CSV table of C-alpha atoms and ligand atoms in Angstrom, one decimal:
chain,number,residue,atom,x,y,z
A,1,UNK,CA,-38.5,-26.1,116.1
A,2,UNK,CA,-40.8,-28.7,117.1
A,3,UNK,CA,-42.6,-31.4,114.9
A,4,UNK,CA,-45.4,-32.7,114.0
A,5,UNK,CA,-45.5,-36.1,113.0
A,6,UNK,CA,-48.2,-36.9,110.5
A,7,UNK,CA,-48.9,-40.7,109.9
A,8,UNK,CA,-51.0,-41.4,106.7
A,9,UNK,CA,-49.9,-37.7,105.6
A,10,UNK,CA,-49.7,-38.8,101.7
A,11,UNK,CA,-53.4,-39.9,101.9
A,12,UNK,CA,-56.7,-38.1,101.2
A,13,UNK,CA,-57.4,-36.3,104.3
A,14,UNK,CA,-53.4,-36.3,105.3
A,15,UNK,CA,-52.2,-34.3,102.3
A,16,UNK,CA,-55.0,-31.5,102.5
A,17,UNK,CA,-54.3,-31.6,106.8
A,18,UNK,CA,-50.6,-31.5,105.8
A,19,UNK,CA,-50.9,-28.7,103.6
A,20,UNK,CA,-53.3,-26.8,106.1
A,21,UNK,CA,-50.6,-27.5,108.5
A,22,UNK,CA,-48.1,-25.8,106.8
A,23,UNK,CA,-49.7,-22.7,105.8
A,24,UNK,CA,-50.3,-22.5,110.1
A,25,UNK,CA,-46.7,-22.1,110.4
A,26,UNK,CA,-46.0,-25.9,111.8
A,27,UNK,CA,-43.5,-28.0,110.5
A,28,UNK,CA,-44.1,-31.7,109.9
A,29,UNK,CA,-42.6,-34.9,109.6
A,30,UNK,CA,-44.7,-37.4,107.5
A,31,UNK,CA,-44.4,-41.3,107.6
A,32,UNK,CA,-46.9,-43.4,105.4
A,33,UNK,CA,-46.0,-46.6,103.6
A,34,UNK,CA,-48.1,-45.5,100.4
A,35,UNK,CA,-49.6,-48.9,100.4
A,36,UNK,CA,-52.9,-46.5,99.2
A,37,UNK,CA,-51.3,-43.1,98.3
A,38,UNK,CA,-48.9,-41.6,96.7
A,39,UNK,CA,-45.2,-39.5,97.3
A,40,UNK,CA,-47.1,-37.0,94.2
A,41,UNK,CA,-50.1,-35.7,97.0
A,42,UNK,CA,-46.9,-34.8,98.9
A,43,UNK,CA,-44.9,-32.9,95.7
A,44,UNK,CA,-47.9,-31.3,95.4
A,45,UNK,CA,-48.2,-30.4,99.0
A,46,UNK,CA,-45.1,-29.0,98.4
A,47,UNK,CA,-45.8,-26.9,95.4
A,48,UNK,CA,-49.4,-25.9,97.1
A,49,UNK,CA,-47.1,-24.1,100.0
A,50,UNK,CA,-44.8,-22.5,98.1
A,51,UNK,CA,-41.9,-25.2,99.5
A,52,UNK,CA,-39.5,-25.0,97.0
A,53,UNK,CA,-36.5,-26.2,99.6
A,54,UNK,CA,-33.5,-27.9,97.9
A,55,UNK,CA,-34.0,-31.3,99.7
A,56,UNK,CA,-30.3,-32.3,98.3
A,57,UNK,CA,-26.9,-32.8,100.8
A,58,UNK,CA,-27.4,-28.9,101.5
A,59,UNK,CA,-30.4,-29.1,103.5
A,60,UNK,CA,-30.7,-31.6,106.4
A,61,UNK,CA,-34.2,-33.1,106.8
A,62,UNK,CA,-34.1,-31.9,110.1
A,63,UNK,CA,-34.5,-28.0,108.8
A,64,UNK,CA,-36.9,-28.8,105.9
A,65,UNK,CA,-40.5,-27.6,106.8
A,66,UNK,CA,-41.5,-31.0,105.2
A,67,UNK,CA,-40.1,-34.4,105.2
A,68,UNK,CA,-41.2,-37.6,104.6
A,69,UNK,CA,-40.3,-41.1,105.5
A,70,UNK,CA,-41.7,-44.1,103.5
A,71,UNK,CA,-42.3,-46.4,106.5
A,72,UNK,CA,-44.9,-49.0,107.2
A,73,UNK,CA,-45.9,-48.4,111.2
A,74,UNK,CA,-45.5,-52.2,112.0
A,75,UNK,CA,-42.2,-51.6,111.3
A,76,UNK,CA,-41.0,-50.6,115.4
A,77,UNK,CA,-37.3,-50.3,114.0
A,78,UNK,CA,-38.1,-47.7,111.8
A,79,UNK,CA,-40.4,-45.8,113.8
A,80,UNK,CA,-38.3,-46.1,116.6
A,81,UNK,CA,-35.6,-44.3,114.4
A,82,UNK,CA,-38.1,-41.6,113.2
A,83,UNK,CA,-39.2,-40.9,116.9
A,84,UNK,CA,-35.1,-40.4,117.5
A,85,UNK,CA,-34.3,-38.6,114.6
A,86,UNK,CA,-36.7,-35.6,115.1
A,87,UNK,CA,-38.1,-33.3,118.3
A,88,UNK,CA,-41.9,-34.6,117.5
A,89,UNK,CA,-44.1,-32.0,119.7
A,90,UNK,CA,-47.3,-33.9,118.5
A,91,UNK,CA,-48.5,-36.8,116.5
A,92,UNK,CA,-52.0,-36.7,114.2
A,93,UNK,CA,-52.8,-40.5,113.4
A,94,UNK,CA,-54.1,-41.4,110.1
A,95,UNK,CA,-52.2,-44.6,108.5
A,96,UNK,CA,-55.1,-47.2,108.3
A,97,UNK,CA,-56.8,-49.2,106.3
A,98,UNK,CA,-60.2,-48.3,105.3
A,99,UNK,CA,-62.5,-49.8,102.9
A,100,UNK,CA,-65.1,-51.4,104.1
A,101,UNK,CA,-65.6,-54.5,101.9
A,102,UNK,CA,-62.5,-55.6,102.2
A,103,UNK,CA,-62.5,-55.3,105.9
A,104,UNK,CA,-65.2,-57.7,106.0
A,105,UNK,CA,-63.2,-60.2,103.3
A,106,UNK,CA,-60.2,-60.0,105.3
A,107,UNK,CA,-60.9,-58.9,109.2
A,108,UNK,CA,-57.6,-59.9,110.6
A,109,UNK,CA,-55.2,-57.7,108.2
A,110,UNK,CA,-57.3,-54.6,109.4
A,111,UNK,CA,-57.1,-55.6,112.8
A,112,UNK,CA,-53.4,-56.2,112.8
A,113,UNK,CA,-52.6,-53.2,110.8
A,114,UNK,CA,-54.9,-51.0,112.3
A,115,UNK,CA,-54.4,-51.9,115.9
A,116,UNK,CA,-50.5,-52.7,115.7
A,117,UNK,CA,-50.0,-49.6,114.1
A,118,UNK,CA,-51.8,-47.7,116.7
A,119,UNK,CA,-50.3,-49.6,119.4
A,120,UNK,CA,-46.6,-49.0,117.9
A,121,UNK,CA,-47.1,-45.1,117.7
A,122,UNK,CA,-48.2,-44.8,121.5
A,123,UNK,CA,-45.3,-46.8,122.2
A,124,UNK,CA,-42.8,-44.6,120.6
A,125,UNK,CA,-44.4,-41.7,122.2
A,126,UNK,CA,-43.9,-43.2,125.6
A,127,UNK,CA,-40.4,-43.9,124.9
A,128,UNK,CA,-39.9,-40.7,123.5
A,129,UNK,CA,-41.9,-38.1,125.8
A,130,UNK,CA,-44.7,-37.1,123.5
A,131,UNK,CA,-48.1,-36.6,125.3
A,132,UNK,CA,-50.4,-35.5,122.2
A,133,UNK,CA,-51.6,-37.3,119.8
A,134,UNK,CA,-54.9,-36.5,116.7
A,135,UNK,CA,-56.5,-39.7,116.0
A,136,UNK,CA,-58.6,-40.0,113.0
A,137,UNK,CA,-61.9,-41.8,114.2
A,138,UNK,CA,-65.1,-41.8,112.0
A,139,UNK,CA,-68.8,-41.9,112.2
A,140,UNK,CA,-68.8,-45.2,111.2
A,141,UNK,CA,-68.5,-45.5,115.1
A,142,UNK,CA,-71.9,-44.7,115.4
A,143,UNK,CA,-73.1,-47.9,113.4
A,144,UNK,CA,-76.8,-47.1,112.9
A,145,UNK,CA,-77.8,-44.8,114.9
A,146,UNK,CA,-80.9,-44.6,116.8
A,147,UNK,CA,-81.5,-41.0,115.9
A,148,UNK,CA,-80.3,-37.7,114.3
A,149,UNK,CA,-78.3,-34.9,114.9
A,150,UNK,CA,-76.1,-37.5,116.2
A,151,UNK,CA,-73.7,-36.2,119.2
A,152,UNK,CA,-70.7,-37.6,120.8
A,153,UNK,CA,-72.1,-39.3,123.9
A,154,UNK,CA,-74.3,-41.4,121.5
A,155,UNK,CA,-73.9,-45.2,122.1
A,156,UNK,CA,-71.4,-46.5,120.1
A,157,UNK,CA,-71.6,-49.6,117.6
A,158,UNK,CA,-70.3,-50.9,114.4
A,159,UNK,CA,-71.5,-52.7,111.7
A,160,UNK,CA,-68.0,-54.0,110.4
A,161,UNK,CA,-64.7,-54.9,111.4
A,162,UNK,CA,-63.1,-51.6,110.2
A,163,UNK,CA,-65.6,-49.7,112.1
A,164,UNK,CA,-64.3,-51.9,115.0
A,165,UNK,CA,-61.0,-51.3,114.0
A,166,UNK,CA,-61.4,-47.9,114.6
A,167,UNK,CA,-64.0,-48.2,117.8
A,168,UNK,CA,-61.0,-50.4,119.0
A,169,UNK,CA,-58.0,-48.0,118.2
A,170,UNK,CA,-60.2,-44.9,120.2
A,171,UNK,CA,-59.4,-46.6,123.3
A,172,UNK,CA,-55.9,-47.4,122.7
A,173,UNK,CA,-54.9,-43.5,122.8
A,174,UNK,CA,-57.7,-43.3,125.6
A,175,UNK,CA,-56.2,-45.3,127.7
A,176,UNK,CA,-52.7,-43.9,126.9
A,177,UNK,CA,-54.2,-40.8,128.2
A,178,UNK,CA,-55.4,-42.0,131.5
A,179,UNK,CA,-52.2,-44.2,132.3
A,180,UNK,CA,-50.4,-40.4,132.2
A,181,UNK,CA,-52.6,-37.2,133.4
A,182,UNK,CA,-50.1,-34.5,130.9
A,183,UNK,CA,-51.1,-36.4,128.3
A,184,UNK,CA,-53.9,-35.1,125.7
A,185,UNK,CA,-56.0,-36.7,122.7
A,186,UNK,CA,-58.4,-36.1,120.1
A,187,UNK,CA,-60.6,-38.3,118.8
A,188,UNK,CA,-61.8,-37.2,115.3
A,189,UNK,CA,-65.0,-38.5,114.2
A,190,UNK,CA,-65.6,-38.0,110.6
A,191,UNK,CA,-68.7,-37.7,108.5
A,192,UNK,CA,-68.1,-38.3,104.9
A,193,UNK,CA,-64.8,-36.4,103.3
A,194,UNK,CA,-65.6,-35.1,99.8
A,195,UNK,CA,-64.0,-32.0,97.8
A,196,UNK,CA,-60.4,-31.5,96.8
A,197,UNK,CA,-58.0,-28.6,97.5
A,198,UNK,CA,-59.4,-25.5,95.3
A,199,UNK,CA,-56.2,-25.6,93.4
A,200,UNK,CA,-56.8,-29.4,92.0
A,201,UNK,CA,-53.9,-30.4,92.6
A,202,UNK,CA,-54.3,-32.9,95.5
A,203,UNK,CA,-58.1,-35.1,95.9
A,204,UNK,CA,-59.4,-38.3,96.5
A,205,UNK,CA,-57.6,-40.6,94.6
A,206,UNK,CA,-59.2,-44.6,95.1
A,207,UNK,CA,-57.3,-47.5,93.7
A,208,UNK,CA,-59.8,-49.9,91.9
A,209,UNK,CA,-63.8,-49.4,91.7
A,210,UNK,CA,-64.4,-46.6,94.3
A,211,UNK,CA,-66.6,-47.8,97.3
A,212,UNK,CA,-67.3,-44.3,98.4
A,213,UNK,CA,-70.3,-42.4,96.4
A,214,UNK,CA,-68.4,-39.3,95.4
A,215,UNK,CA,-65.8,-41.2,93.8
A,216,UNK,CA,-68.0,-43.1,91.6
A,217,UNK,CA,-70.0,-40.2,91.1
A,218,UNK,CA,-67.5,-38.4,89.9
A,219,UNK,CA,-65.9,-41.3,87.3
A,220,UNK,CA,-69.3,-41.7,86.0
A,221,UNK,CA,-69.7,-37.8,84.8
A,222,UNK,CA,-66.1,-38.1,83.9
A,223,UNK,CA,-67.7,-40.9,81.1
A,224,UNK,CA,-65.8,-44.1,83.2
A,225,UNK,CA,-68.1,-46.3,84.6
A,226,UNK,CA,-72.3,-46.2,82.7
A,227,UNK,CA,-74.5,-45.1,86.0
A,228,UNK,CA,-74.2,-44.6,89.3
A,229,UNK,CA,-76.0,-47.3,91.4
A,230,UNK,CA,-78.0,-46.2,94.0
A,231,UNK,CA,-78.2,-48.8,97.3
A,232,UNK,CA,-81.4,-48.5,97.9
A,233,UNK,CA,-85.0,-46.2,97.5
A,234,UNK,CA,-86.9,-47.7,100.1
A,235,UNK,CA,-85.1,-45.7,103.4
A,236,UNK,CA,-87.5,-43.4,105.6
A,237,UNK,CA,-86.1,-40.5,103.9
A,238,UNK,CA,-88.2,-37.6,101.7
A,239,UNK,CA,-86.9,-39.2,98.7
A,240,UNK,CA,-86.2,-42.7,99.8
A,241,UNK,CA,-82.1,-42.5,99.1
A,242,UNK,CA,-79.4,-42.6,102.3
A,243,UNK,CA,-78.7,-39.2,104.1
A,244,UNK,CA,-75.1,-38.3,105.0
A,245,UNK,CA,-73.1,-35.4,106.1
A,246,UNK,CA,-70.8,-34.5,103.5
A,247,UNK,CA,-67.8,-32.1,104.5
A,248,UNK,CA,-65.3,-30.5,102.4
A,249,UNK,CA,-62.0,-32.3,102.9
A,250,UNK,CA,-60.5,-28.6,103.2
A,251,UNK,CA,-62.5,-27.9,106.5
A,252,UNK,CA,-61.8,-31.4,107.7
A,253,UNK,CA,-58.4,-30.2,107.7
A,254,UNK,CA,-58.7,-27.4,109.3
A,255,UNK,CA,-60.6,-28.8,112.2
A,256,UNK,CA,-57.2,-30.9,112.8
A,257,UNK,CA,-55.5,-27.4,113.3
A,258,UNK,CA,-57.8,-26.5,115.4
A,259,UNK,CA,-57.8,-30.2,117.5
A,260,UNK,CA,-54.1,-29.8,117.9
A,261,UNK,CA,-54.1,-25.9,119.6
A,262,UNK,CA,-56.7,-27.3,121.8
A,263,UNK,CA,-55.0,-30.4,122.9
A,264,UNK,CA,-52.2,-28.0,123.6
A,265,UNK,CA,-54.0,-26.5,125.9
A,266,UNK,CA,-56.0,-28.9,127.9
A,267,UNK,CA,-55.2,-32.9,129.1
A,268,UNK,CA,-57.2,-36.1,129.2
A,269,UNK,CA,-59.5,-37.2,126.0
A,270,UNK,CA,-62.2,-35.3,123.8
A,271,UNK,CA,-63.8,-37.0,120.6
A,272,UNK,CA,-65.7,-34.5,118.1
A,273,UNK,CA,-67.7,-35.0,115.4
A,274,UNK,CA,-66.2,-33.5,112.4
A,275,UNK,CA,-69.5,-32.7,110.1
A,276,UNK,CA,-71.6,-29.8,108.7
A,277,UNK,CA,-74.7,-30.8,110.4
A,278,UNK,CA,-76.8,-30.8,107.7
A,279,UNK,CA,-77.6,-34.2,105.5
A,280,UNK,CA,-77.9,-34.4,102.1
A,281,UNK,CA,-79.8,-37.4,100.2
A,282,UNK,CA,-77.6,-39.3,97.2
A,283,UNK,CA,-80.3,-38.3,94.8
A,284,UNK,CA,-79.5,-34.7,96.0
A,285,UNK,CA,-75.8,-35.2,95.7
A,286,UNK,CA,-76.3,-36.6,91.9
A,287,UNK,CA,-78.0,-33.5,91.5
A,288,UNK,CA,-75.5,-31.3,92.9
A,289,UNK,CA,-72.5,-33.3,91.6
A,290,UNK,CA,-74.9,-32.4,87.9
A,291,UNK,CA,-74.9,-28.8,88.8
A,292,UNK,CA,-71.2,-28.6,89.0
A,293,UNK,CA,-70.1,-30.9,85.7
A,294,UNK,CA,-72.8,-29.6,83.8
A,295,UNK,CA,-73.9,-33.3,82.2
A,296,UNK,CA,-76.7,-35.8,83.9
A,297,UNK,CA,-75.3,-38.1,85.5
A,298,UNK,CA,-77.3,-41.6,85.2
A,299,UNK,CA,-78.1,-43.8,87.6
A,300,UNK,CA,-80.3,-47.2,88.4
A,301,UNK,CA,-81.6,-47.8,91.8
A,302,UNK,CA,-80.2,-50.9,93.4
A,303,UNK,CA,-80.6,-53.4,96.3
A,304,UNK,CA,-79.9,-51.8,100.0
A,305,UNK,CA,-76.0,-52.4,100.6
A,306,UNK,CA,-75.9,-54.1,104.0
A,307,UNK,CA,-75.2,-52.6,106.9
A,308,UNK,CA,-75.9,-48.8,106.1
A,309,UNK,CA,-77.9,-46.5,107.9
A,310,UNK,CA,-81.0,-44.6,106.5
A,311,UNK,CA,-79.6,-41.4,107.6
A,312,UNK,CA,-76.6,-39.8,109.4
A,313,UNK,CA,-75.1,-36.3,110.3
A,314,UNK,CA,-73.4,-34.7,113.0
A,315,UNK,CA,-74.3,-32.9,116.1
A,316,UNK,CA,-71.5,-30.4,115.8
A,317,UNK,CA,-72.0,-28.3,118.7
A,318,UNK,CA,-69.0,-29.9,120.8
A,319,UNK,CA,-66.4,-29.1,118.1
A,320,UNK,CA,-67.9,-25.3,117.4
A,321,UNK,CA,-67.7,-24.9,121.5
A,322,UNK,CA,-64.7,-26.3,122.0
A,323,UNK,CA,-62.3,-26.0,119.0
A,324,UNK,CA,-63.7,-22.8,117.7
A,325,UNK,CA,-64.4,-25.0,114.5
A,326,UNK,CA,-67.0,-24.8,111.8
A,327,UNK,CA,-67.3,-25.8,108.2
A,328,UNK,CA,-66.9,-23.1,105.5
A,329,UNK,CA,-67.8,-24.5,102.1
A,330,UNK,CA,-71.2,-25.9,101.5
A,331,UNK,CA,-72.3,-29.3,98.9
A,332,UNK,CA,-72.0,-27.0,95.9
A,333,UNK,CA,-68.3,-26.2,97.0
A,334,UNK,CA,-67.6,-29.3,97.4
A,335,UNK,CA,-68.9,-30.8,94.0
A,336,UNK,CA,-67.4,-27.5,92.4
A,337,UNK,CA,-63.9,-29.0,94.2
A,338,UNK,CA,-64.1,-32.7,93.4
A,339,UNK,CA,-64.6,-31.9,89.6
A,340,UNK,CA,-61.8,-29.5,89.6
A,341,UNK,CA,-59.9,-32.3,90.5
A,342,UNK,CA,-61.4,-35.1,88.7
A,343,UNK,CA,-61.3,-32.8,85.5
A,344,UNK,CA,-57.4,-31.9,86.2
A,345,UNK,CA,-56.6,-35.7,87.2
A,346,UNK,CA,-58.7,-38.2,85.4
A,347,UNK,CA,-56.7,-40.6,86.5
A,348,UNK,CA,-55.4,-39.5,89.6
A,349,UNK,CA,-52.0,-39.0,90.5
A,350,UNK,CA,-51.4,-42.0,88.1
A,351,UNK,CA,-48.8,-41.2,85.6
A,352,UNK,CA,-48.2,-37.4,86.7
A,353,UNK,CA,-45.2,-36.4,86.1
A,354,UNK,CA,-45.2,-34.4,89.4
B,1,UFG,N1,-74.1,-45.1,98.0
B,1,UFG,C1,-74.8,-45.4,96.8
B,1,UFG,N2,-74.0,-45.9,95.7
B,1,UFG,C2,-72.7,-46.0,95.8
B,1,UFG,C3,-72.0,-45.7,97.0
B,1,UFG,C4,-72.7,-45.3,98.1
B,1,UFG,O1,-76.0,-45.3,96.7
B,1,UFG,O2,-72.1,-46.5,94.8
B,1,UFG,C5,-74.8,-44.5,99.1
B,1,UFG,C6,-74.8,-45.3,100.4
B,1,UFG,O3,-75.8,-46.3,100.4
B,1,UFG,C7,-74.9,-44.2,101.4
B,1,UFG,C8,-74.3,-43.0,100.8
B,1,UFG,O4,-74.3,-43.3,99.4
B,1,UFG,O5,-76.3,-43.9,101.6
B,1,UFG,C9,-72.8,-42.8,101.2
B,1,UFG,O6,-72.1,-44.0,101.1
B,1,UFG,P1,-70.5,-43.9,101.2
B,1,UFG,O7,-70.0,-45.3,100.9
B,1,UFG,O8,-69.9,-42.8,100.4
B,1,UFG,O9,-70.3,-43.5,102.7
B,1,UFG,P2,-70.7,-44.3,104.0
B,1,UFG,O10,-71.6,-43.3,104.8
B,1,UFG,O11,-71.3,-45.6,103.8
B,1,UFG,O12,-69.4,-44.5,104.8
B,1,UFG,C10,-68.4,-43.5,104.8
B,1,UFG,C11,-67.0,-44.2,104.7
B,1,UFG,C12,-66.7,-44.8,106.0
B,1,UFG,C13,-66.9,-44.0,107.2
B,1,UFG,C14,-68.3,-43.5,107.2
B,1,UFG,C15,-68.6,-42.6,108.3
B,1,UFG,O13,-66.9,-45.1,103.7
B,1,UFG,O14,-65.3,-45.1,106.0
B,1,UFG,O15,-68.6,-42.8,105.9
B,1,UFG,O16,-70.0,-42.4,108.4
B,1,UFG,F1,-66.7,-44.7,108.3
């Protein structure tokens, strides 16, 4: 059977797509360096979908429904190797880096890693034949935006270099697409990933002080860090705090299922915005995330933090038309989910025995 190779597949949003890969039936071949993740999300994958294969001399990697490779995507001899070793049908595209402080501290690692990596993946799919590829965008593409719902053919602009990164890496696989007419892409655009898989056993897991507000959120009802800042009262909002679209990490994963049937079926590129439509403030996440841990959760309000938007959420119409896609869970799902998690892993996959 055919493969699908999944870069980045220990992360976040790679182990819940990997496991809602699996329970479709496909079988997948995962390559991440785990320079910010961990072989555990992947155990866990395992134990999520029931895999219980003997991975000893018995079973060759090429039957297992799972198998991973600990390779950095700068590394073309390695990759090269993968791309020989297995029948990959289809590639979905997540290795990166991502935080954005440090992309502004050090621009050139995100542009070499995010860019060479991208660049070394189309490559090997030339050589090898594959014409499909998932690439994991992000609303961040949208910069701030000049208004809301925001759809796909809004004008695109970033407000740090690893929003360029990935504004930059779109086009890579775009214009892979248009050098060859079988080929097809996706271009994911993500709102903002929270929740964990229902069973707790894979989540968000940040190294260092989270940048992201669920994360933090989430440390300080755990009793970790005093408050929760907030960046910012003064937006033209109804209570003054940022608006995003959250979306539960489980549907995010699904939508790649459905992005991969539909780039079976048609050529040529299509990005989608990945979101819930509907924004929620940060004072109304505090509240929700309160709801679900059953403690306050303090917080101070804060300077602005540069470059963010007042409000952002996703005209999701393409993705509903086209992939047949919409998000299940709603905020209190996803708060419900993240302190599952938090409360099965206070320290992530840190120290787990499995
Ligand atoms: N916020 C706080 N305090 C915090 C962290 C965040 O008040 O400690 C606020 C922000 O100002 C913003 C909202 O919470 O209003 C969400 O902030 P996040 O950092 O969680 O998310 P962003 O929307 O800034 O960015 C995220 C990812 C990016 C991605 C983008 C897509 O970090 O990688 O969503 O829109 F590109």
């Amino acid at each position: 059977m055919h493969k699908i190779l999944v870069t980045g597949g220990a992360g976040f949003i790679g182990s819940h797509t990997c496991t809602a890969l699996l329970e479709n039936g496909y079988e997948i071949v995962v390559v991440d360096n785990l320079s910010n993740s961990s072989r555990k999300a992947l155990e866990r994958v395992r134990i999520i979908c029931g895999i219980n294969e003997d991975t000893g001399a018995s079973t060759s990697p090429a039957n297992s429904r799972l198998v991973f490779h600990e390779c950095d995507l700068l590394d073309q001899e390695a990759l090269a190797q993968i791309f020989a070793q297995y029948e990959i049908e289809a590639v979905i595209h997540f290795a990166a880096f991502k935080a954005v402080g440090e992309s502004v501290e050090k621009p050139l690692a995100y542009y070499r890693n995010n860019l060479q990596g991208t660049i070394n993946l189309c490559e090997q799919m030339a050589k090898h034949g594959v014409k499909k590829i998932v690439f994991s965008s992000s609303a961040t593409v949208y910069g701030v935006p000049d208004s809301v719902p925001i759809a796909e053919t809004a004008p695109l602009r970033c407000t740090n270099p690893y929003g360029w990164t990935k504004f930059m890496c779109e086009q890579i696989p775009r214009d892979f697409a248009n050098a060859d007419i079988a080929r097809s892409v996706a271009l994911l655009r993500y709102f903002n990933p929270i929740g964990a898989h229902p069973s707790g056993l894979i989540g968000e897991d940040p190294r260092g002080i989270p940048n992201n507000l669920l994360p933090y959120v989430l440390r300080v009802a755990a009793g970790q860090y005093p408050q929760v800042n907030i960046y910012g009262q003064d937006y033209p909002t109804p209570d003054g705090t940022g608006i995003r679209d959250y979306i539960h990490v489980v549907d995010l994963a699904a939508g790649h299922v459905s992005a991969l049937k539909y780039i079976d079926r048609h050529t040529g590129t299509e990005a989608f915005n990945l979101g819930t439509g509907n924004g929620y403030s940060v004072l109304e996440i505090i509240q929700a995330m309160e709801k679900a841990c059953g403690c306050p959760i303090p917080y101070q309000i804060t300077e602005r933090r540069p470059g963010d938007a007042a409000e952002g959420y996703a005209d999701n119409t393409l993705a509903r038309l086209k992939l047949g896609w919409i998000a299940q869970y709603g905020i209190d799902e996803m708060c419900r989910d993240a302190w599952n998690w938090q409360q099965k892993n206070p320290r992530g996959y840190e120290n787990a025995s499995v």
